[in-house]
Each structure stands twice: as structure tokens, then as C-alpha cells.
PDB file of C-alpha atoms in Angstrom:
ATOM      1  CA  UNK A   4      12.857   9.137  -0.277  1.00 59.00           C
ATOM      2  CA  UNK A   5      15.989  11.298  -0.257  1.00 62.00           C
ATOM      3  CA  UNK A   6      19.693  11.245   0.425  1.00 71.00           C
ATOM      4  CA  UNK A   7      20.771  13.004   3.413  1.00 68.00           C
ATOM      5  CA  UNK A   8      24.433  14.072   3.381  1.00 69.00           C
ATOM      6  CA  UNK A   9      25.601  14.101   7.054  1.00 66.00           C
ATOM      7  CA  UNK A  10      28.597  15.861   8.545  1.00 63.00           C
ATOM      8  CA  UNK A  11      28.889  15.254  12.007  1.00 55.00           C
ATOM      9  CA  UNK A  12      31.680  17.560  13.952  1.00 51.00           C
ATOM     10  CA  UNK A  13      33.053  13.929  14.912  1.00 51.00           C
ATOM     11  CA  UNK A  14      33.776  11.357  12.120  1.00 55.00           C
ATOM     12  CA  UNK A  15      31.710   8.195  13.264  1.00 56.00           C
ATOM     13  CA  UNK A  16      32.848   4.898  13.581  1.00 59.00           C
ATOM     14  CA  UNK A  17      30.970   1.615  13.292  1.00 56.00           C
ATOM     15  CA  UNK A  18      32.666   0.727  16.603  1.00 60.00           C
ATOM     16  CA  UNK A  19      31.504   3.802  18.512  1.00 68.00           C
ATOM     17  CA  UNK A  20      28.062   2.666  19.038  1.00 74.00           C
ATOM     18  CA  UNK A  21      26.062   5.938  20.815  1.00 81.00           C
ATOM     19  CA  UNK A  22      27.273   8.568  17.725  1.00 78.00           C
ATOM     20  CA  UNK A  23      26.248   5.888  15.388  1.00 76.00           C
ATOM     21  CA  UNK A  24      22.908   5.524  16.837  1.00 80.00           C
ATOM     22  CA  UNK A  25      22.490   9.368  17.445  1.00 81.00           C
ATOM     23  CA  UNK A  26      23.164  10.101  13.744  1.00 78.00           C
ATOM     24  CA  UNK A  27      21.116   7.377  12.385  1.00 77.00           C
ATOM     25  CA  UNK A  28      18.081   8.429  14.559  1.00 80.00           C
ATOM     26  CA  UNK A  29      18.182  12.355  14.331  1.00 82.00           C
ATOM     27  CA  UNK A  30      21.299  13.534  13.050  1.00 80.00           C
ATOM     28  CA  UNK A  31      21.314  17.510  13.431  1.00 78.00           C
ATOM     29  CA  UNK A  32      17.649  17.272  12.272  1.00 77.00           C
ATOM     30  CA  UNK A  33      18.464  19.935   9.148  1.00 77.00           C
ATOM     31  CA  UNK A  34      18.572  17.298   6.975  1.00 78.00           C
ATOM     32  CA  UNK A  35      16.089  14.706   8.380  1.00 79.00           C
ATOM     33  CA  UNK A  36      12.933  14.456   6.503  1.00 79.00           C
ATOM     34  CA  UNK A  37      10.897  12.117   8.778  1.00 77.00           C
ATOM     35  CA  UNK A  38       7.852  12.264   6.782  1.00 78.00           C
ATOM     36  CA  UNK A  39       9.951  10.338   3.478  1.00 79.00           C
ATOM     37  CA  UNK A  40       9.684   6.726   2.603  1.00 82.00           C
ATOM     38  CA  UNK A  41      12.996   6.319   3.423  1.00 82.00           C
ATOM     39  CA  UNK A  42      16.433   8.270   3.850  1.00 83.00           C
ATOM     40  CA  UNK A  43      20.086   7.105   2.566  1.00 82.00           C
ATOM     41  CA  UNK A  44      22.552   8.903   5.413  1.00 82.00           C
ATOM     42  CA  UNK A  45      25.886   9.324   4.292  1.00 78.00           C
ATOM     43  CA  UNK A  46      28.434  10.689   6.527  1.00 75.00           C
ATOM     44  CA  UNK A  47      31.674  12.487   5.673  1.00 74.00           C
ATOM     45  CA  UNK A  48      33.685   9.614   6.230  1.00 72.00           C
ATOM     46  CA  UNK A  49      31.827   7.364   3.961  1.00 73.00           C
ATOM     47  CA  UNK A  50      29.629   5.511   6.578  1.00 72.00           C
ATOM     48  CA  UNK A  51      26.042   4.607   5.712  1.00 74.00           C
ATOM     49  CA  UNK A  52      22.758   4.328   7.518  1.00 77.00           C
ATOM     50  CA  UNK A  53      19.294   3.609   6.434  1.00 80.00           C
ATOM     51  CA  UNK A  54      16.237   5.657   8.001  1.00 79.00           C
ATOM     52  CA  UNK A  55      12.901   5.056   7.161  1.00 80.00           C
ATOM     53  CA  UNK A  56       9.275   5.487   8.370  1.00 77.00           C
ATOM     54  CA  UNK A  57       8.212   1.956   8.354  1.00 74.00           C
ATOM     55  CA  UNK A  58       3.857   2.167   8.115  1.00 74.00           C
ATOM     56  CA  UNK A  59       4.373   1.590   4.558  1.00 76.00           C
ATOM     57  CA  UNK A  60       6.688  -1.563   4.274  1.00 74.00           C
ATOM     58  CA  UNK A  61       8.735  -4.017   6.619  1.00 75.00           C
ATOM     59  CA  UNK A  62      12.202  -3.787   7.635  1.00 76.00           C
ATOM     60  CA  UNK A  63      13.355  -6.230   6.332  1.00 80.00           C
ATOM     61  CA  UNK A  64      12.121  -5.541   2.703  1.00 83.00           C
ATOM     62  CA  UNK A  65      13.816  -2.392   3.140  1.00 82.00           C
ATOM     63  CA  UNK A  66      17.052  -3.608   4.413  1.00 82.00           C
ATOM     64  CA  UNK A  67      17.280  -6.178   1.364  1.00 88.00           C
ATOM     65  CA  UNK A  68      16.622  -3.324  -0.888  1.00 86.00           C
ATOM     66  CA  UNK A  69      19.646  -1.600   0.182  1.00 83.00           C
ATOM     67  CA  UNK A  70      21.555  -4.922   0.598  1.00 87.00           C
ATOM     68  CA  UNK A  71      20.831  -5.401  -2.899  1.00 90.00           C
ATOM     69  CA  UNK A  72      21.969  -1.970  -4.214  1.00 84.00           C
ATOM     70  CA  UNK A  73      25.385  -2.308  -2.277  1.00 83.00           C
ATOM     71  CA  UNK A  74      26.080  -5.494  -3.706  1.00 88.00           C
ATOM     72  CA  UNK A  75      25.177  -4.269  -6.928  1.00 86.00           C
ATOM     73  CA  UNK A  76      27.194  -1.209  -6.855  1.00 81.00           C
ATOM     74  CA  UNK A  77      30.191  -3.015  -5.508  1.00 84.00           C
ATOM     75  CA  UNK A  78      30.549  -5.893  -8.023  1.00 86.00           C
ATOM     76  CA  UNK A  79      29.253  -3.648 -10.946  1.00 79.00           C
ATOM     77  CA  UNK A  80      31.046  -0.480 -11.343  1.00 71.00           C
ATOM     78  CA  UNK A  81      29.985   1.735 -13.879  1.00 66.00           C
ATOM     79  CA  UNK A  82      32.498   2.379 -16.390  1.00 59.00           C
ATOM     80  CA  UNK A  83      30.706   4.904 -18.963  1.00 62.00           C
ATOM     81  CA  UNK A  84      31.258   8.561 -19.156  1.00 65.00           C
ATOM     82  CA  UNK A  85      29.300  10.693 -16.906  1.00 63.00           C
ATOM     83  CA  UNK A  86      27.173  13.218 -18.710  1.00 65.00           C
ATOM     84  CA  UNK A  87      24.820  15.959 -17.481  1.00 67.00           C
ATOM     85  CA  UNK A  88      22.529  14.577 -14.727  1.00 67.00           C
ATOM     86  CA  UNK A  89      20.097  17.541 -14.764  1.00 67.00           C
ATOM     87  CA  UNK A  90      20.288  17.866 -11.097  1.00 68.00           C
ATOM     88  CA  UNK A  91      20.613  21.468 -10.034  1.00 76.00           C
ATOM     89  CA  UNK A  92      21.272  23.196  -6.519  1.00 77.00           C
ATOM     90  CA  UNK A  93      18.347  24.725  -5.246  1.00 80.00           C
ATOM     91  CA  UNK A  94      18.947  27.730  -2.960  1.00 84.00           C
ATOM     92  CA  UNK A  95      15.916  28.960  -1.309  1.00 84.00           C
ATOM     93  CA  UNK A  96      15.416  32.778  -0.636  1.00 90.00           C
ATOM     94  CA  UNK A  97      13.598  32.569   3.104  1.00 91.00           C
ATOM     95  CA  UNK A  98      12.066  35.344   4.654  1.00 96.00           C
ATOM     96  CA  UNK A  99      13.338  37.010   7.940  1.00 96.00           C
ATOM     97  CA  UNK A 100      10.422  35.578   9.817  1.00 97.00           C
ATOM     98  CA  UNK A 101      10.721  32.172   8.029  1.00 94.00           C
ATOM     99  CA  UNK A 102      14.213  32.149   9.185  1.00 93.00           C
ATOM    100  CA  UNK A 103      13.484  32.922  12.937  1.00 96.00           C
ATOM    101  CA  UNK A 104      11.091  30.169  13.359  1.00 95.00           C
ATOM    102  CA  UNK A 105      13.679  27.946  11.880  1.00 90.00           C
ATOM    103  CA  UNK A 106      15.890  29.302  14.760  1.00 92.00           C
ATOM    104  CA  UNK A 107      13.532  28.242  17.299  1.00 95.00           C
ATOM    105  CA  UNK A 108      12.894  25.089  15.780  1.00 91.00           C
ATOM    106  CA  UNK A 109      16.203  24.208  15.989  1.00 89.00           C
ATOM    107  CA  UNK A 110      16.768  25.574  19.600  1.00 93.00           C
ATOM    108  CA  UNK A 111      13.481  23.122  20.430  1.00 93.00           C
ATOM    109  CA  UNK A 112      15.173  20.407  18.704  1.00 90.00           C
ATOM    110  CA  UNK A 113      18.329  20.615  20.456  1.00 90.00           C
ATOM    111  CA  UNK A 114      16.709  20.830  23.773  1.00 93.00           C
ATOM    112  CA  UNK A 115      14.921  17.307  23.058  1.00 91.00           C
ATOM    113  CA  UNK A 116      17.788  15.908  21.387  1.00 88.00           C
ATOM    114  CA  UNK A 117      20.057  17.051  24.348  1.00 88.00           C
ATOM    115  CA  UNK A 118      17.030  15.071  26.832  1.00 91.00           C
ATOM    116  CA  UNK A 119      17.341  12.161  25.185  1.00 86.00           C
ATOM    117  CA  UNK A 120      19.371   9.518  27.180  1.00 85.00           C
ATOM    118  CA  UNK A 121      20.979   6.554  25.335  1.00 84.00           C
ATOM    119  CA  UNK A 122      23.611   4.032  26.611  1.00 83.00           C
ATOM    120  CA  UNK A 123      24.738   0.847  25.112  1.00 80.00           C
ATOM    121  CA  UNK A 124      25.152  -2.214  26.539  1.00 80.00           C
ATOM    122  CA  UNK A 125      27.221  -5.312  25.214  1.00 79.00           C
ATOM    123  CA  UNK A 126      26.056  -8.540  26.357  1.00 81.00           C
ATOM    124  CA  UNK A 127      27.679 -11.437  25.120  1.00 85.00           C
ATOM    125  CA  UNK A 128      26.397 -14.175  27.440  1.00 88.00           C
ATOM    126  CA  UNK A 129      23.378 -14.777  25.217  1.00 86.00           C
ATOM    127  CA  UNK A 130      22.230 -13.818  21.869  1.00 88.00           C
ATOM    128  CA  UNK A 131      19.875 -14.142  18.936  1.00 89.00           C
ATOM    129  CA  UNK A 132      20.986 -18.089  17.754  1.00 91.00           C
ATOM    130  CA  UNK A 133      19.973 -18.815  21.532  1.00 94.00           C
ATOM    131  CA  UNK A 134      16.467 -17.287  21.314  1.00 92.00           C
ATOM    132  CA  UNK A 135      16.021 -19.002  17.806  1.00 92.00           C
ATOM    133  CA  UNK A 136      17.246 -22.372  19.005  1.00 94.00           C
ATOM    134  CA  UNK A 137      14.675 -21.864  21.555  1.00 94.00           C
ATOM    135  CA  UNK A 138      12.050 -20.910  18.923  1.00 93.00           C
ATOM    136  CA  UNK A 139      11.380 -17.336  20.337  1.00 91.00           C
ATOM    137  CA  UNK A 140      11.651 -14.246  18.034  1.00 88.00           C
ATOM    138  CA  UNK A 141      14.630 -12.050  18.905  1.00 88.00           C
ATOM    139  CA  UNK A 142      12.229  -9.124  17.985  1.00 84.00           C
ATOM    140  CA  UNK A 143       9.991 -10.010  20.656  1.00 86.00           C
ATOM    141  CA  UNK A 144      12.576 -10.009  23.003  1.00 87.00           C
ATOM    142  CA  UNK A 145      13.431  -6.293  22.049  1.00 85.00           C
ATOM    143  CA  UNK A 146       9.653  -5.421  22.294  1.00 85.00           C
ATOM    144  CA  UNK A 147       9.192  -7.088  25.220  1.00 88.00           C
ATOM    145  CA  UNK A 148      12.534  -4.916  26.666  1.00 87.00           C
ATOM    146  CA  UNK A 149      10.963  -1.635  25.361  1.00 86.00           C
ATOM    147  CA  UNK A 150       7.514  -1.997  26.954  1.00 89.00           C
ATOM    148  CA  UNK A 151       9.200  -3.121  30.172  1.00 91.00           C
ATOM    149  CA  UNK A 152      11.471  -0.157  30.314  1.00 89.00           C
ATOM    150  CA  UNK A 153       8.618   2.203  29.415  1.00 90.00           C
ATOM    151  CA  UNK A 154       6.577   0.394  32.197  1.00 93.00           C
ATOM    152  CA  UNK A 155       9.736   0.925  34.770  1.00 95.00           C
ATOM    153  CA  UNK A 156       9.690   4.559  33.669  1.00 92.00           C
ATOM    154  CA  UNK A 157       5.734   5.398  33.701  1.00 93.00           C
ATOM    155  CA  UNK A 158       3.917   2.686  35.260  1.00 95.00           C
ATOM    156  CA  UNK A 159       1.848   2.342  32.364  1.00 92.00           C
ATOM    157  CA  UNK A 160       1.755   0.177  28.982  1.00 85.00           C
ATOM    158  CA  UNK A 161       0.826   1.959  25.660  1.00 82.00           C
ATOM    159  CA  UNK A 162       0.136   0.425  22.601  1.00 78.00           C
ATOM    160  CA  UNK A 163       2.547  -0.875  20.071  1.00 73.00           C
ATOM    161  CA  UNK A 164       2.406  -2.241  16.576  1.00 65.00           C
ATOM    162  CA  UNK A 165       4.703  -5.003  15.733  1.00 61.00           C
ATOM    163  CA  UNK A 166       4.356  -7.884  13.076  1.00 50.00           C
TER     164      UNK A 166
END
């Protein structure tokens, strides 16, 4: 795992859905490691998010883990002296070629990022509790919506996994 300190150009609010979602999905990419089991993302204004590659574990387990860490850290503040951590800053030396490759990757990433269309629709007429009363999984409805949206865009289905 790793911890990513994200410094967005605009402070992110939990009430501003699209920047919050974009930060969690990809941020500026320079500090996202998509091959890590999970990342704890902390924004400049103290907001947090968890980004994880879920083939190794279920989202419920990961979120429970972070909820327990949050609960423990807010209820049991460390009051002892802080000693030498042993953590040292790493300043890598990169060749000109590697720097150029990074610039090309950043340009390509930004093009893909800008092509990623995202919108938020808040619907209060029906929700998770209504589905549960009908004994329908809210996650399954989300998966069906993703499949239907993909079908409408591409006129084909793709293989998916959902437990």
C-alpha cells in the first residue's frame, strides 16, 4: 500500500461530487500506483479517500478496515513523544531520456483524463433501502446500470465480475 498526498488546484469538498470522484479515480496520476493493493489519498484540505485494486479483496473488507482505523485514530490520540521515524526523503536522479518519457506519459494521460466524461445525478425518489425492502441488491442494480450504459454506447456487452 501507499499514502498519496494530493494537492489539487482547488480544495475538494465532500459536497462537490465531480472533483471528489475524479480525485479518487485518478487525481493528477503522478502519485497514483494502480498496482498497489490500496492507497490512502489525503487532500491538502484534509479530505481522505481510499483507492484500491480489488482483485485481492472485497470492498466491504477494505472499507471496514479503514473505518476501524479512523474510529481508533479519532478516539485514541497518541500522546507520547514522537521519536525518529526512520523515514527518509528519496530524491531520485533521472536521466534526460527518463524525464522525456515521463513528459510523454503525462501528456498521454492528460488526453485520456480529459476525454473521460463524468456527471452526477442526484435522485432522491428511490434508493438503497427501497431496493433492500424488495430483496434486491443495490450493487446489482449499479452493475446492471453500468452494463446498460455500455450497451447503449457500444452495442455490445463485455465480461464483468461481481460477487
